[in-house]
CSV table of C-alpha atoms in Angstrom, one decimal:
chain,number,residue,atom,x,y,z
J,1,MET,CA,163.4,111.3,117.3
J,2,THR,CA,164.3,107.9,118.7
J,3,VAL,CA,166.8,105.5,117.1
J,4,ASP,CA,164.0,103.2,116.0
J,5,GLN,CA,162.2,106.1,114.3
J,6,ALA,CA,165.3,107.0,112.4
J,7,LEU,CA,165.8,103.4,111.1
J,8,ASP,CA,164.2,102.1,107.9
J,9,SER,CA,160.9,100.3,108.5
J,10,ASP,CA,161.9,97.4,106.2
J,11,PHE,CA,165.0,96.9,108.2
J,12,LEU,CA,163.1,97.1,111.5
J,13,THR,CA,160.6,94.5,110.3
J,14,LEU,CA,163.4,92.0,109.8
J,15,ALA,CA,165.5,93.0,112.9
J,16,ASP,CA,162.9,93.6,115.6
J,17,PRO,CA,162.1,89.9,116.1
J,18,TYR,CA,165.7,89.4,117.3
J,19,ARG,CA,165.8,92.4,119.7
J,20,ARG,CA,165.2,90.5,122.9
J,21,GLU,CA,167.6,87.6,122.2
J,22,LEU,CA,170.2,90.2,121.1
J,23,LEU,CA,169.6,92.0,124.4
J,24,ALA,CA,170.3,88.7,126.3
J,25,HIS,CA,173.5,88.2,124.2
J,26,CYS,CA,174.7,91.7,124.9
J,27,TYR,CA,173.8,91.3,128.6
J,28,ARG,CA,176.0,88.2,128.8
J,29,MET,CA,178.8,90.1,127.3
J,30,MET,CA,178.4,93.4,129.2
J,31,GLY,CA,177.1,92.3,132.6
J,32,SER,CA,174.8,95.3,132.7
J,33,ILE,CA,171.2,95.8,131.4
J,34,HIS,CA,171.9,99.5,130.9
J,35,ASP,CA,175.0,98.7,128.8
J,36,ALA,CA,173.3,95.9,127.0
J,37,GLU,CA,170.5,98.1,125.8
J,38,ASP,CA,173.0,100.7,124.5
J,39,GLN,CA,174.8,98.0,122.6
J,40,VAL,CA,171.6,96.6,121.0
J,41,GLN,CA,170.8,100.1,119.8
J,42,GLU,CA,174.4,100.5,118.4
J,43,THR,CA,174.0,97.1,116.8
J,44,PHE,CA,170.8,98.2,115.0
J,45,ILE,CA,172.4,101.4,113.8
J,46,ARG,CA,175.5,99.5,112.4
J,47,ALA,CA,173.3,96.8,110.9
J,48,TRP,CA,171.0,99.4,109.3
J,49,ARG,CA,174.0,101.3,107.8
J,50,GLY,CA,175.3,98.1,106.4
J,51,PHE,CA,172.0,96.6,105.3
J,52,ASP,CA,172.5,97.3,101.6
J,53,GLY,CA,175.7,95.2,101.8
J,54,PHE,CA,174.1,92.2,103.4
J,55,ARG,CA,174.4,89.4,100.8
J,56,GLY,CA,172.6,86.6,102.5
J,57,GLN,CA,175.8,84.5,102.8
J,58,SER,CA,174.7,83.7,106.4
J,59,SER,CA,171.3,84.1,108.0
J,60,PHE,CA,170.1,87.5,108.9
J,61,ARG,CA,170.1,86.4,112.6
J,62,THR,CA,173.7,85.3,112.4
J,63,TRP,CA,174.7,88.5,110.7
J,64,LEU,CA,173.1,90.5,113.5
J,65,TYR,CA,174.9,88.5,116.2
J,66,ARG,CA,178.2,89.1,114.5
J,67,ILE,CA,177.6,92.8,114.6
J,68,ALA,CA,176.4,92.7,118.2
J,69,THR,CA,179.4,90.7,119.4
J,70,ASN,CA,181.9,93.0,117.8
J,71,THR,CA,179.9,96.1,119.0
J,72,CYS,CA,180.2,94.7,122.6
J,73,LEU,CA,183.9,93.9,122.1
J,74,THR,CA,184.5,97.5,121.1
J,75,ALA,CA,182.5,98.9,124.0
J,76,LEU,CA,184.5,96.6,126.5
J,77,GLU,CA,187.9,97.9,125.4
J,78,GLY,CA,189.6,99.4,128.4
J,79,ARG,CA,186.7,98.7,130.8
J,80,ALA,CA,187.1,96.8,134.1
J,81,LYS,CA,185.0,93.8,134.8
J,82,ARG,CA,181.7,94.2,136.6
J,83,PRO,CA,182.0,92.1,139.7
J,84,LEU,CA,179.8,91.1,142.6
J,85,PRO,CA,181.3,91.4,146.1
J,86,THR,CA,182.2,87.7,146.0
J,87,GLY,CA,184.2,88.4,142.9
J,88,LEU,CA,186.5,90.9,144.5
J,89,GLY,CA,188.8,88.2,145.9
J,90,ALA,CA,188.4,89.1,149.6
J,91,PRO,CA,187.3,86.5,152.2
J,92,SER,CA,183.9,86.5,153.7
J,93,SER,CA,183.2,89.4,156.1
J,94,ASP,CA,182.4,89.6,159.8
J,95,PRO,CA,178.8,90.7,160.1
J,96,SER,CA,179.8,92.9,163.1
J,97,ASP,CA,182.2,95.0,160.9
J,98,GLU,CA,181.2,98.3,159.5
J,99,LEU,CA,179.5,98.2,156.0
J,100,ILE,CA,181.8,99.7,153.4
J,101,GLU,CA,180.1,101.2,150.3
J,102,ARG,CA,182.1,101.2,147.0
J,103,ASN,CA,180.2,103.3,144.6
J,104,GLU,CA,183.2,103.8,142.3
J,105,ILE,CA,182.9,100.2,141.2
J,106,ALA,CA,180.7,99.4,138.2
J,107,TRP,CA,178.8,96.4,139.7
J,108,LEU,CA,177.2,93.5,137.9
J,109,GLU,CA,173.5,94.1,137.3
J,110,PRO,CA,170.6,91.7,137.2
J,111,ILE,CA,168.2,91.4,134.2
J,112,ALA,CA,164.4,91.1,134.4
J,113,ASP,CA,163.0,87.9,132.9
J,114,SER,CA,160.4,90.0,131.2
J,115,SER,CA,163.1,91.7,129.2
J,116,LEU,CA,164.2,88.3,127.8
J,117,GLY,CA,161.0,87.0,126.3
J,118,ASP,CA,157.7,85.6,127.0
J,119,VAL,CA,157.9,84.6,130.7
J,120,ASN,CA,154.7,82.5,130.2
J,121,ASP,CA,156.4,80.4,127.5
J,122,PRO,CA,158.3,77.5,129.3
J,123,ALA,CA,160.3,76.7,126.2
J,124,VAL,CA,161.7,80.3,126.0
J,125,MET,CA,162.4,80.5,129.7
J,126,VAL,CA,164.2,77.2,130.0
J,127,VAL,CA,166.7,78.2,127.3
J,128,GLN,CA,167.1,81.7,128.7
J,129,ARG,CA,167.3,80.7,132.3
J,130,ASP,CA,170.3,78.4,131.9
J,131,SER,CA,172.3,81.0,129.9
J,132,VAL,CA,171.7,84.1,132.1
J,133,ARG,CA,172.0,82.7,135.7
J,134,LEU,CA,173.5,85.4,137.8
J,135,ALA,CA,176.4,83.1,138.9
J,136,LEU,CA,177.2,82.4,135.2
J,137,ILE,CA,177.1,86.1,134.3
J,138,ALA,CA,179.4,86.9,137.3
J,139,ALA,CA,181.8,84.1,136.2
J,140,LEU,CA,181.9,85.4,132.6
J,141,GLN,CA,183.2,88.7,134.0
J,142,HIS,CA,186.4,86.9,135.0
J,143,LEU,CA,187.2,86.2,131.3
J,144,SER,CA,188.7,88.6,128.9
J,145,PRO,CA,186.1,90.1,126.5
J,146,ARG,CA,187.4,87.9,123.6
J,147,GLN,CA,187.3,84.8,125.8
J,148,ARG,CA,183.7,85.8,126.8
J,149,ALA,CA,182.7,86.2,123.2
J,150,VAL,CA,184.1,82.8,122.1
J,151,LEU,CA,182.6,81.0,125.0
J,152,VAL,CA,179.1,82.5,124.6
J,153,LEU,CA,179.1,82.0,120.8
J,154,ARG,CA,180.3,78.4,121.0
J,155,ASP,CA,178.6,77.1,124.2
J,156,VAL,CA,175.5,79.2,124.5
J,157,LEU,CA,174.6,79.9,120.9
J,158,GLN,CA,176.2,76.6,119.7
J,159,TRP,CA,178.0,78.2,116.8
J,160,LYS,CA,180.6,76.2,114.9
J,161,ALA,CA,184.2,77.1,115.4
J,162,ALA,CA,184.5,78.3,111.8
J,163,GLU,CA,181.5,80.6,112.3
J,164,VAL,CA,183.0,82.1,115.4
J,165,ALA,CA,186.3,82.5,113.6
J,166,GLU,CA,184.6,84.4,110.7
J,167,ALA,CA,182.7,86.6,113.1
J,168,LEU,CA,185.8,87.6,115.1
J,169,ASP,CA,188.1,87.8,112.1
J,170,THR,CA,190.5,85.0,113.3
J,171,THR,CA,191.3,81.4,112.7
J,172,THR,CA,189.5,78.2,113.8
J,173,THR,CA,192.7,77.1,115.6
J,174,ALA,CA,192.7,80.4,117.6
J,175,VAL,CA,189.0,80.0,118.4
J,176,ASN,CA,189.6,76.5,119.7
J,177,SER,CA,192.5,77.6,121.8
J,178,VAL,CA,190.6,80.5,123.3
J,179,LEU,CA,187.6,78.3,124.0
J,180,GLN,CA,189.7,75.7,125.8
J,181,ARG,CA,191.3,78.3,128.1
J,182,ALA,CA,187.9,80.0,128.7
J,183,ARG,CA,186.2,76.7,129.6
J,184,ALA,CA,189.0,75.8,132.0
J,185,GLN,CA,188.9,79.2,133.7
J,186,ILE,CA,185.1,79.2,134.0
J,187,SER,CA,185.0,75.7,135.5
J,188,ASN,CA,187.2,76.9,138.3
J,189,ILE,CA,185.0,80.0,139.0
J,190,ALA,CA,181.3,79.1,138.3
J,191,PRO,CA,179.7,77.1,141.1
J,192,THR,CA,177.7,74.0,140.3
J,193,GLU,CA,174.0,74.6,139.9
J,194,ASP,CA,172.9,71.0,139.7
J,195,THR,CA,170.9,71.3,142.9
J,196,LEU,CA,168.9,74.4,141.9
J,197,ILE,CA,165.2,73.6,141.7
J,198,GLU,CA,162.5,75.0,139.4
J,199,PRO,CA,161.0,78.3,140.8
J,200,SER,CA,157.6,76.9,139.9
J,201,SER,CA,158.0,73.7,141.9
J,202,GLY,CA,155.9,73.1,145.0
J,203,GLU,CA,159.1,72.9,147.1
J,204,ALA,CA,160.4,76.2,145.8
J,205,ARG,CA,157.0,78.0,146.2
J,206,THR,CA,156.9,76.9,149.9
J,207,LEU,CA,160.4,78.2,150.5
J,208,LEU,CA,159.6,81.5,148.8
J,209,ARG,CA,156.4,82.0,150.8
J,210,GLU,CA,158.3,81.4,154.0
J,211,TYR,CA,161.0,83.9,152.8
J,212,VAL,CA,158.3,86.6,152.4
J,213,ARG,CA,156.6,85.8,155.7
J,214,SER,CA,159.9,85.8,157.6
J,215,PHE,CA,161.1,89.1,156.3
J,216,GLU,CA,157.7,90.8,156.6
J,217,SER,CA,157.4,89.7,160.2
J,218,TYR,CA,161.1,90.5,160.7
J,219,ASP,CA,161.6,87.0,162.2
J,220,VAL,CA,165.4,86.6,162.1
J,221,ASP,CA,165.4,83.1,163.4
J,222,ALA,CA,162.9,82.0,160.7
J,223,ILE,CA,165.1,83.8,158.1
J,224,VAL,CA,168.2,81.9,159.3
J,225,ALA,CA,166.4,78.6,159.1
J,226,LEU,CA,165.8,79.0,155.4
J,227,PHE,CA,169.4,79.1,154.4
J,228,THR,CA,171.7,76.2,153.5
J,229,ARG,CA,174.8,75.6,155.6
J,230,ASP,CA,177.2,77.4,153.2
J,231,ALA,CA,174.7,80.0,152.0
J,232,VAL,CA,176.1,83.3,150.7
J,233,TRP,CA,174.6,86.8,151.2
J,234,GLU,CA,176.0,89.8,149.2
J,235,MET,CA,174.7,93.3,148.6
J,236,PRO,CA,176.4,95.6,146.1
J,237,PRO,CA,177.5,98.4,146.3
J,238,PHE,CA,178.7,97.2,149.7
J,239,GLU,CA,181.9,95.3,149.3
J,240,GLY,CA,181.4,92.7,152.1
J,241,TRP,CA,179.9,89.3,151.6
J,242,TYR,CA,178.7,86.8,154.3
J,243,ARG,CA,178.8,83.0,154.5
J,244,GLY,CA,176.6,80.8,156.6
J,245,PRO,CA,173.1,81.2,158.2
J,246,GLU,CA,174.4,82.5,161.5
J,247,ALA,CA,176.5,85.3,159.8
J,248,ILE,CA,173.5,86.2,157.6
J,249,GLY,CA,171.2,86.3,160.5
J,250,GLN,CA,173.5,88.5,162.6
J,251,LEU,CA,173.9,90.9,159.6
J,252,ILE,CA,170.1,91.2,159.2
J,253,GLY,CA,169.5,91.5,162.9
J,254,ASP,CA,172.2,94.2,163.5
J,255,LYS,CA,172.4,96.2,160.2
J,256,CYS,CA,168.9,96.0,158.8
J,257,PRO,CA,167.0,99.4,159.4
J,258,ALA,CA,163.7,97.6,159.9
J,259,ASP,CA,162.0,98.7,163.1
J,260,GLY,CA,160.0,95.6,163.7
J,261,PRO,CA,157.2,93.4,162.1
J,262,GLY,CA,155.6,95.1,159.1
J,263,ALA,CA,158.5,97.4,158.4
J,264,MET,CA,159.3,95.4,155.2
J,265,ARG,CA,157.1,94.2,152.4
J,266,LEU,CA,158.2,92.1,149.5
J,267,LEU,CA,156.8,91.9,145.9
J,268,PRO,CA,157.6,88.9,143.8
J,269,THR,CA,159.4,89.2,140.4
J,270,SER,CA,162.0,87.2,138.5
J,271,ALA,CA,165.5,87.9,137.4
J,272,ASN,CA,168.1,85.9,135.5
J,273,GLY,CA,165.7,83.0,135.4
J,274,GLN,CA,165.7,83.0,139.2
J,275,PRO,CA,163.1,84.0,141.8
J,276,ALA,CA,163.4,87.6,143.0
J,277,PHE,CA,161.7,90.1,145.2
J,278,GLY,CA,161.5,93.8,145.4
J,279,LEU,CA,161.9,94.7,149.1
J,280,TYR,CA,160.2,97.9,150.4
J,281,MET,CA,161.2,99.5,153.7
J,282,ARG,CA,158.8,101.6,155.8
J,283,GLN,CA,160.2,105.1,156.2
J,284,GLU,CA,159.4,107.9,158.6
J,285,ASP,CA,156.4,109.0,156.4
J,286,GLY,CA,154.8,105.6,157.0
J,287,ILE,CA,155.1,104.6,153.4
J,288,HIS,CA,157.0,101.6,152.2
J,289,HIS,CA,159.7,102.8,149.7
J,290,ALA,CA,161.8,100.7,147.3
J,291,PHE,CA,164.9,99.6,149.2
J,292,GLN,CA,166.5,96.4,147.7
J,293,LEU,CA,166.1,93.9,144.9
J,294,HIS,CA,166.7,90.3,146.1
J,295,VAL,CA,167.8,87.6,143.6
J,296,LEU,CA,167.7,84.1,145.1
J,297,ASP,CA,169.3,80.7,144.4
J,298,VAL,CA,166.8,78.1,145.6
J,299,THR,CA,168.0,74.5,146.1
J,300,GLU,CA,166.7,71.3,147.4
J,301,SER,CA,168.3,72.0,150.7
J,302,GLY,CA,167.1,75.6,151.1
J,303,ILE,CA,168.2,79.1,149.9
J,304,SER,CA,171.9,79.0,149.0
J,305,HIS,CA,172.6,82.5,147.7
J,306,VAL,CA,170.9,85.9,147.9
J,307,THR,CA,172.2,88.9,146.1
J,308,CYS,CA,170.6,92.2,147.2
J,309,PHE,CA,170.9,95.1,144.7
J,310,PHE,CA,170.5,98.6,146.2
J,311,ASP,CA,170.3,100.2,142.7
J,312,LEU,CA,166.8,101.6,142.8
J,313,SER,CA,166.9,102.4,139.0
J,314,LEU,CA,166.4,98.6,138.6
J,315,PHE,CA,162.8,98.7,140.1
J,316,PRO,CA,161.0,100.2,137.0
J,317,ARG,CA,162.9,97.8,134.8
J,318,PHE,CA,161.2,95.0,136.7
J,319,GLY,CA,157.8,96.6,136.6
J,320,LEU,CA,158.0,97.4,140.3
J,321,PRO,CA,156.6,100.6,141.8
J,322,ALA,CA,158.8,103.1,143.7
J,323,GLU,CA,156.6,102.8,146.8
J,324,LEU,CA,153.7,100.9,148.2
């Protein structure tokens, strides 16, 4: 029996409409789609158990968010942050150096836009996109769990300080103090995203088509030409990260296992409100197998950041096949 089957149908009728937005909330807190799903289930269980005690002093939605936030805070006790390679504190790597894999680190994970809501509804996606950008989720990981909760509740959900204080069993003064420190810290970490362009714009579509063409033809020079001057490439679970088109080109030319044109194929998807691709590599059996998930920052000047995730368990979450 699943958790949903065990819960009361009346409760689920009220709670289910909020499942996806609660998933986004838990994802912002946890930095992992796997952990976020676990916390949403735990939130539903706790809410169902306390449903008889819900007095309607706040909206049902607000009540669920309170439970979800505290559920995440409990789950985060004693856990290390989920970084990307750029968040480990080391300088950019030399592309000629050996790749070092760090599987003991619990890395940040992307989230499929299809998990967040109706990807065909522009109003839904504009709100979600700004609050789940990969750079923002990575920056949130540098905050303490309590700072993270206050910042998300105040600046993303637009709760009043008194509402946050009640949810976290603290004072308004304490909330304002934590928020001030969190905002100051996040402003020093999170890069500006003012130059990001809409994935649906003609300029972005042209860049993305060329990205696919360049990789599928394994044209390293063409790949290099797509990146901005200070572009970053990172690929957890490898700890290194690389800055600048030349370094990225050298890395792809020297370390990529592609054996020539046609070795790679890309399928489009979207993650964290950003364009993304499932990359498939041709293996000895002649079949293209799932290899990497690319999440891109596309700007007016070109592609400024690519994060390549080697976690193949992400592919089915994005509706991507295991092989082509």
